[in-house]
Short mmCIF file of C-alpha atoms in Angstrom, two decimals:
data_model
loop_
_atom_site.label_atom_id
_atom_site.label_comp_id
_atom_site.label_asym_id
_atom_site.label_seq_id
_atom_site.Cartn_x
_atom_site.Cartn_y
_atom_site.Cartn_z
CA MET O 29 106.36 38.10 71.61
CA THR O 30 104.64 36.53 74.30
CA PHE O 31 101.35 35.37 75.26
CA GLU O 32 99.46 32.66 76.89
CA PRO O 33 97.46 29.71 75.53
CA GLU O 34 94.20 31.50 76.71
CA GLN O 35 95.02 34.46 74.95
CA LEU O 36 94.95 33.26 71.42
CA GLY O 37 91.06 32.12 71.59
CA GLN O 38 89.94 35.28 72.99
CA SER O 39 92.46 37.49 70.31
CA ARG O 40 90.42 36.60 67.38
CA THR O 41 87.43 38.27 69.07
CA ASP O 42 90.12 41.29 70.29
CA LEU O 43 90.79 42.24 66.73
CA ALA O 44 87.57 42.13 65.39
CA ALA O 45 86.05 44.44 67.68
CA THR O 46 89.82 46.73 67.73
CA LEU O 47 89.41 46.94 63.43
CA ARG O 48 86.04 48.04 63.91
CA ASP O 49 86.46 50.39 66.63
CA LEU O 50 89.43 51.81 63.93
CA ARG O 51 87.21 52.38 61.45
CA LYS O 52 84.91 54.08 63.13
CA ARG O 53 87.01 56.57 64.92
CA ALA O 54 88.64 57.19 61.09
CA GLY O 55 84.74 58.10 60.02
CA LEU O 56 84.52 55.49 57.51
CA THR O 57 82.34 52.86 56.21
CA GLY O 58 82.83 49.70 55.60
CA ASP O 59 82.53 50.67 51.68
CA ARG O 60 84.59 53.05 51.96
CA LEU O 61 87.59 51.21 53.81
CA ALA O 62 87.22 48.31 51.62
CA ARG O 63 88.12 50.48 48.26
CA ARG O 64 90.96 52.34 49.85
CA CYS O 65 92.18 48.56 50.82
CA ASN O 66 91.16 47.05 47.21
CA MET O 67 89.28 44.23 48.88
CA SER O 68 85.72 43.49 49.19
CA GLN O 69 83.06 45.17 51.52
CA SER O 70 81.72 41.89 52.71
CA GLN O 71 85.80 40.68 53.44
CA ILE O 72 85.50 43.50 55.92
CA SER O 73 82.54 43.01 57.40
CA LYS O 74 83.81 39.26 57.80
CA PHE O 75 87.18 40.48 59.55
CA GLU O 76 84.43 43.10 62.22
CA THR O 77 82.40 40.58 63.09
CA GLY O 78 85.12 37.88 63.80
CA LYS O 79 83.48 35.10 61.05
CA LYS O 80 86.78 35.66 58.86
CA THR O 81 90.69 35.88 60.82
CA PRO O 82 92.55 38.64 58.84
CA THR O 83 96.12 37.48 57.99
CA LEU O 84 98.78 40.04 59.31
CA VAL O 85 99.15 41.17 55.31
CA ASP O 86 95.55 41.91 55.64
CA VAL O 87 95.51 44.49 59.04
CA GLU O 88 99.03 45.89 57.86
CA ARG O 89 97.26 46.62 54.38
CA ILE O 90 93.68 47.84 56.48
CA LEU O 91 96.18 50.09 59.05
CA ARG O 92 97.62 52.19 56.13
CA ALA O 93 94.15 52.95 54.65
CA LEU O 94 93.73 54.14 57.90
CA ASP O 95 96.51 56.24 58.81
CA ALA O 96 97.06 54.68 61.80
CA PRO O 97 99.91 55.76 64.37
CA ALA O 98 102.71 53.87 64.92
CA GLY O 99 101.73 53.02 68.22
CA THR O 100 98.59 51.58 67.31
CA VAL O 101 100.14 50.29 63.88
CA GLU O 102 102.47 47.73 66.36
CA GLU O 103 99.76 46.71 68.81
CA VAL O 104 97.72 45.77 66.16
CA THR O 105 100.04 43.75 64.40
CA ALA O 106 100.83 42.41 67.44
CA LEU O 107 97.51 40.92 67.97
CA ALA O 108 96.68 39.99 64.47
CA ARG O 109 99.80 37.87 65.10
CA ILE O 110 98.70 35.89 68.03
CA ALA O 111 95.61 35.68 66.22
CA ASN O 112 96.86 33.61 63.13
CA THR O 113 98.08 31.54 65.96
CA GLU O 114 95.90 28.86 67.55
CA TRP O 115 97.40 26.65 70.46
CA GLN O 116 95.63 22.73 70.88
CA ASP O 117 96.75 20.85 74.27
CA LYS O 118 96.99 17.45 74.47
CA ARG O 119 94.23 17.28 77.37
CA SER O 120 91.62 18.98 75.21
CA SER O 121 92.79 16.08 72.32
CA TRP O 122 91.99 13.40 74.50
CA ARG O 123 87.98 14.73 76.10
CA ARG O 124 87.26 15.75 71.86
CA GLY O 125 88.40 11.94 71.02
CA MET O 126 91.59 11.10 69.37
CA GLU O 127 89.76 10.16 66.69
CA LYS O 128 88.72 13.72 65.75
CA ARG O 129 92.08 14.47 65.75
CA GLN O 130 93.11 11.84 63.25
CA ALA O 131 90.25 13.62 60.99
CA GLU O 132 91.66 16.63 61.39
CA LEU O 133 94.94 15.48 60.10
CA ALA O 134 93.89 13.34 56.94
CA SER O 135 91.93 17.01 56.13
CA LEU O 136 95.00 18.90 56.34
CA GLU O 137 96.47 16.01 54.14
CA GLY O 138 93.75 15.75 52.32
CA GLU O 139 93.83 20.10 51.06
CA ALA O 140 97.96 20.09 50.70
CA ALA O 141 99.22 19.35 46.89
CA GLU O 142 103.23 19.40 48.92
CA LEU O 143 103.70 18.62 52.65
CA ARG O 144 107.10 18.49 54.56
CA TYR O 145 107.50 16.40 57.64
CA PHE O 146 110.40 17.53 60.25
CA LEU O 147 111.02 14.31 63.09
CA PRO O 148 113.69 14.58 65.42
CA ALA O 149 113.04 12.48 67.46
CA MET O 150 110.69 9.94 66.53
CA ILE O 151 108.93 8.38 63.42
CA THR O 152 105.66 9.65 62.02
CA GLY O 153 102.60 8.24 62.07
CA LEU O 154 101.78 8.37 58.00
CA LEU O 155 105.39 6.07 57.76
CA ALA O 156 104.62 3.83 61.09
CA THR O 157 104.00 -0.13 61.40
CA PRO O 158 101.38 -0.92 63.08
CA GLU O 159 103.70 -2.49 65.62
CA TYR O 160 105.45 0.63 66.11
CA VAL O 161 102.05 3.21 66.21
CA ARG O 162 100.41 0.57 69.04
CA ALA O 163 103.77 1.58 70.88
CA SER O 164 103.45 5.22 70.18
CA LEU O 165 99.89 5.12 71.51
CA THR O 166 100.88 3.53 75.09
CA HIS O 167 100.73 7.07 76.95
CA THR O 168 97.49 8.23 75.24
CA PRO O 169 94.30 7.34 77.77
CA GLY O 170 91.54 5.03 76.73
CA ASP O 171 90.90 2.30 73.87
CA SER O 172 93.82 3.17 71.37
CA SER O 173 92.57 0.92 69.02
CA LYS O 174 90.62 2.58 66.50
CA ILE O 175 93.07 5.71 66.47
CA VAL O 176 95.33 2.65 65.39
CA ALA O 177 92.84 1.86 62.58
CA ARG O 178 92.68 5.83 61.51
CA LYS O 179 96.36 6.03 62.06
CA LEU O 180 96.91 3.17 59.62
CA GLU O 181 93.97 4.31 57.37
CA ARG O 182 95.51 7.98 56.93
CA GLN O 183 98.72 6.79 55.08
CA ALA O 184 97.03 5.77 52.18
CA ILE O 185 97.59 9.61 51.30
CA LEU O 186 100.99 8.38 50.54
CA TYR O 187 100.33 6.72 47.30
CA ASP O 188 98.11 9.96 46.09
CA THR O 189 100.81 10.57 43.07
CA ALA O 190 98.90 14.27 43.09
CA LYS O 191 101.29 15.10 46.41
CA SER O 192 104.77 15.32 47.19
CA PHE O 193 105.95 14.45 50.25
CA THR O 194 109.19 14.94 51.81
CA PHE O 195 110.24 13.50 55.41
CA LEU O 196 113.74 14.67 56.85
CA LEU O 197 114.36 12.46 60.01
CA THR O 198 117.33 12.02 61.57
CA GLU O 199 119.56 9.29 62.62
CA GLN O 200 118.05 9.40 66.35
CA ALA O 201 114.34 9.08 64.69
CA VAL O 202 114.49 6.28 62.58
CA ARG O 203 116.72 4.39 65.33
CA TRP O 204 115.31 4.93 68.52
CA ALA O 205 113.67 1.27 69.91
CA ILE O 206 109.93 2.36 71.35
CA VAL O 207 109.62 -1.03 69.72
CA PRO O 208 111.81 -4.87 70.18
CA GLU O 209 115.01 -4.99 68.22
CA SER O 210 113.55 -7.68 65.39
CA ALA O 211 110.04 -4.67 64.99
CA MET O 212 112.25 -2.55 64.44
CA ALA O 213 114.34 -3.43 61.23
CA VAL O 214 111.05 -4.18 59.88
CA GLN O 215 109.85 -0.76 61.00
CA ILE O 216 113.11 0.56 59.14
CA ASP O 217 113.05 -1.66 56.03
CA ARG O 218 109.37 0.17 55.37
CA LEU O 219 110.85 3.28 55.28
CA VAL O 220 113.37 2.04 52.72
CA SER O 221 110.48 0.71 50.83
CA LEU O 222 108.58 4.27 51.36
CA SER O 223 111.09 5.48 49.50
CA HIS O 224 110.98 4.18 46.31
CA LEU O 225 107.62 5.62 45.84
CA PRO O 226 108.01 8.80 42.93
CA ASN O 227 107.03 11.20 44.92
CA ILE O 228 108.06 10.69 48.65
CA ARG O 229 111.47 11.51 49.47
CA ILE O 230 112.97 10.69 52.90
CA GLY O 231 115.87 12.83 54.17
CA ILE O 232 118.51 11.26 56.51
CA LEU O 233 120.39 13.67 58.99
CA PRO O 234 123.20 11.23 60.68
CA ILE O 235 124.14 12.41 64.34
CA ARG O 236 127.59 13.42 63.09
CA THR O 237 126.12 15.90 59.99
CA GLU O 238 127.98 19.26 61.66
CA MET O 239 124.88 21.25 61.36
CA ALA O 240 125.04 24.86 63.58
CA ARG O 241 121.28 24.82 63.82
CA GLY O 242 119.92 22.24 66.31
CA PRO O 243 116.79 19.54 65.72
CA MET O 244 114.69 21.40 68.23
CA ASN O 245 110.96 20.45 67.38
CA THR O 246 109.14 18.31 65.29
CA PHE O 247 107.00 20.31 63.02
CA THR O 248 104.88 19.83 59.38
CA ILE O 249 104.24 22.25 56.61
CA TYR O 250 101.44 21.98 54.70
CA ASP O 251 101.78 23.51 51.29
CA ALA O 252 103.03 27.54 51.97
CA ARG O 253 99.96 27.96 53.85
CA LEU O 254 99.65 26.38 57.47
CA ALA O 255 102.73 25.53 59.86
CA THR O 256 102.64 22.41 62.66
CA VAL O 257 104.86 22.55 66.03
CA GLU O 258 104.57 19.88 68.62
CA ASN O 259 106.11 19.43 72.08
CA PHE O 260 104.99 17.36 74.93
CA THR O 261 102.17 19.49 75.62
CA GLY O 262 100.20 20.25 72.96
CA ARG O 263 100.75 21.87 69.47
CA MET O 264 100.99 25.21 67.52
CA ILE O 265 98.85 26.01 64.28
CA PHE O 266 100.63 28.93 62.67
CA ARG O 267 98.60 30.27 59.59
CA ASP O 268 100.91 33.89 59.48
CA SER O 269 103.05 33.94 56.39
CA ARG O 270 106.41 35.07 57.86
CA ASP O 271 105.86 32.30 60.52
CA ILE O 272 105.71 29.92 57.71
CA SER O 273 108.45 30.76 55.84
CA GLU O 274 110.36 30.81 58.74
CA TYR O 275 110.11 26.87 59.25
CA LEU O 276 110.02 26.49 55.15
CA ALA O 277 113.71 28.31 56.13
CA VAL O 278 114.83 26.35 58.72
CA PHE O 279 113.30 23.10 56.97
CA SER O 280 115.03 24.32 53.22
CA HIS O 281 118.59 24.92 55.94
CA PHE O 282 118.18 20.85 57.32
CA GLU O 283 117.37 19.66 53.63
CA GLN O 284 120.70 20.70 52.35
CA HIS O 285 122.17 18.77 55.05
CA ALA O 286 120.75 15.11 54.63
CA HIS O 287 121.34 12.43 52.90
CA PHE O 288 118.10 11.13 50.07
CA GLY O 289 117.90 8.25 47.58
CA GLY O 290 120.75 5.65 47.42
CA GLU O 291 122.57 7.59 50.46
CA ALA O 292 119.58 7.52 52.80
CA ARG O 293 118.54 3.61 51.72
CA ASN O 294 121.96 2.62 52.52
CA LEU O 295 122.40 4.34 56.03
CA MET O 296 119.23 2.91 56.98
CA GLN O 297 119.70 -0.66 55.20
CA GLN O 298 122.53 -0.43 58.14
CA TRP O 299 120.37 0.39 60.70
CA ALA O 300 118.06 -2.26 60.08
CA ASP O 301 120.91 -5.12 59.73
CA ALA O 302 122.27 -3.80 63.34
CA TYR O 303 118.47 -4.20 65.09
CA ARG O 304 118.67 -8.26 62.99
#
């Protein structure tokens, strides 16, 4: 399935209107359809007015209850897939203010109990030293001092033992020098230190690890309900359970090949010593 980014917002409106029209054409009230789907009438109403976006599973249940033909099922489920995907372009984030972006991330982190991060290229802000954070914002327009402060504030979440964190980093991510060598040694030392926390697992994928699947994108999975995937121009947000399951499977594949605990610390210590 292909789509343009501007389709994502419109698709929610289109999906709501399509579900409402299909129900009316079937001659059913919202209450009757709700009973057929084993949903509440208010839930059906929120779907049809666009106040709530149905999941792909919700849409499939509704289409079965409406006895929709195969062509309609294919068309509407494709629309639902787009509606459960969000595109956030980087320029829009800059216009809204990067501090708001930091607040959104803090909210996602606060709501999740299990967080998984795949980092193929660089170290994420949660694990970064202040100098590394400042360097990573070099190409962000405007005054970055407040953003640095918010990123560092977010790091407090790492010490919440009610949450579990798994960070998978390639060797490149650990060793990519965006700060001077002495600062890189300090940054890697921080990774080693954090790896001792009981709720944090830091896995390392050395360059020579033999794997048929390549590390394509940075992505984060929040519990099993939401995944974000980043590239140079923005990020995709996936809420459909099938997309999230795919990212969980990819994460598990890399996790099985990663070094953890003492092995990971030994590798990182070697790389830190090399920078010294």
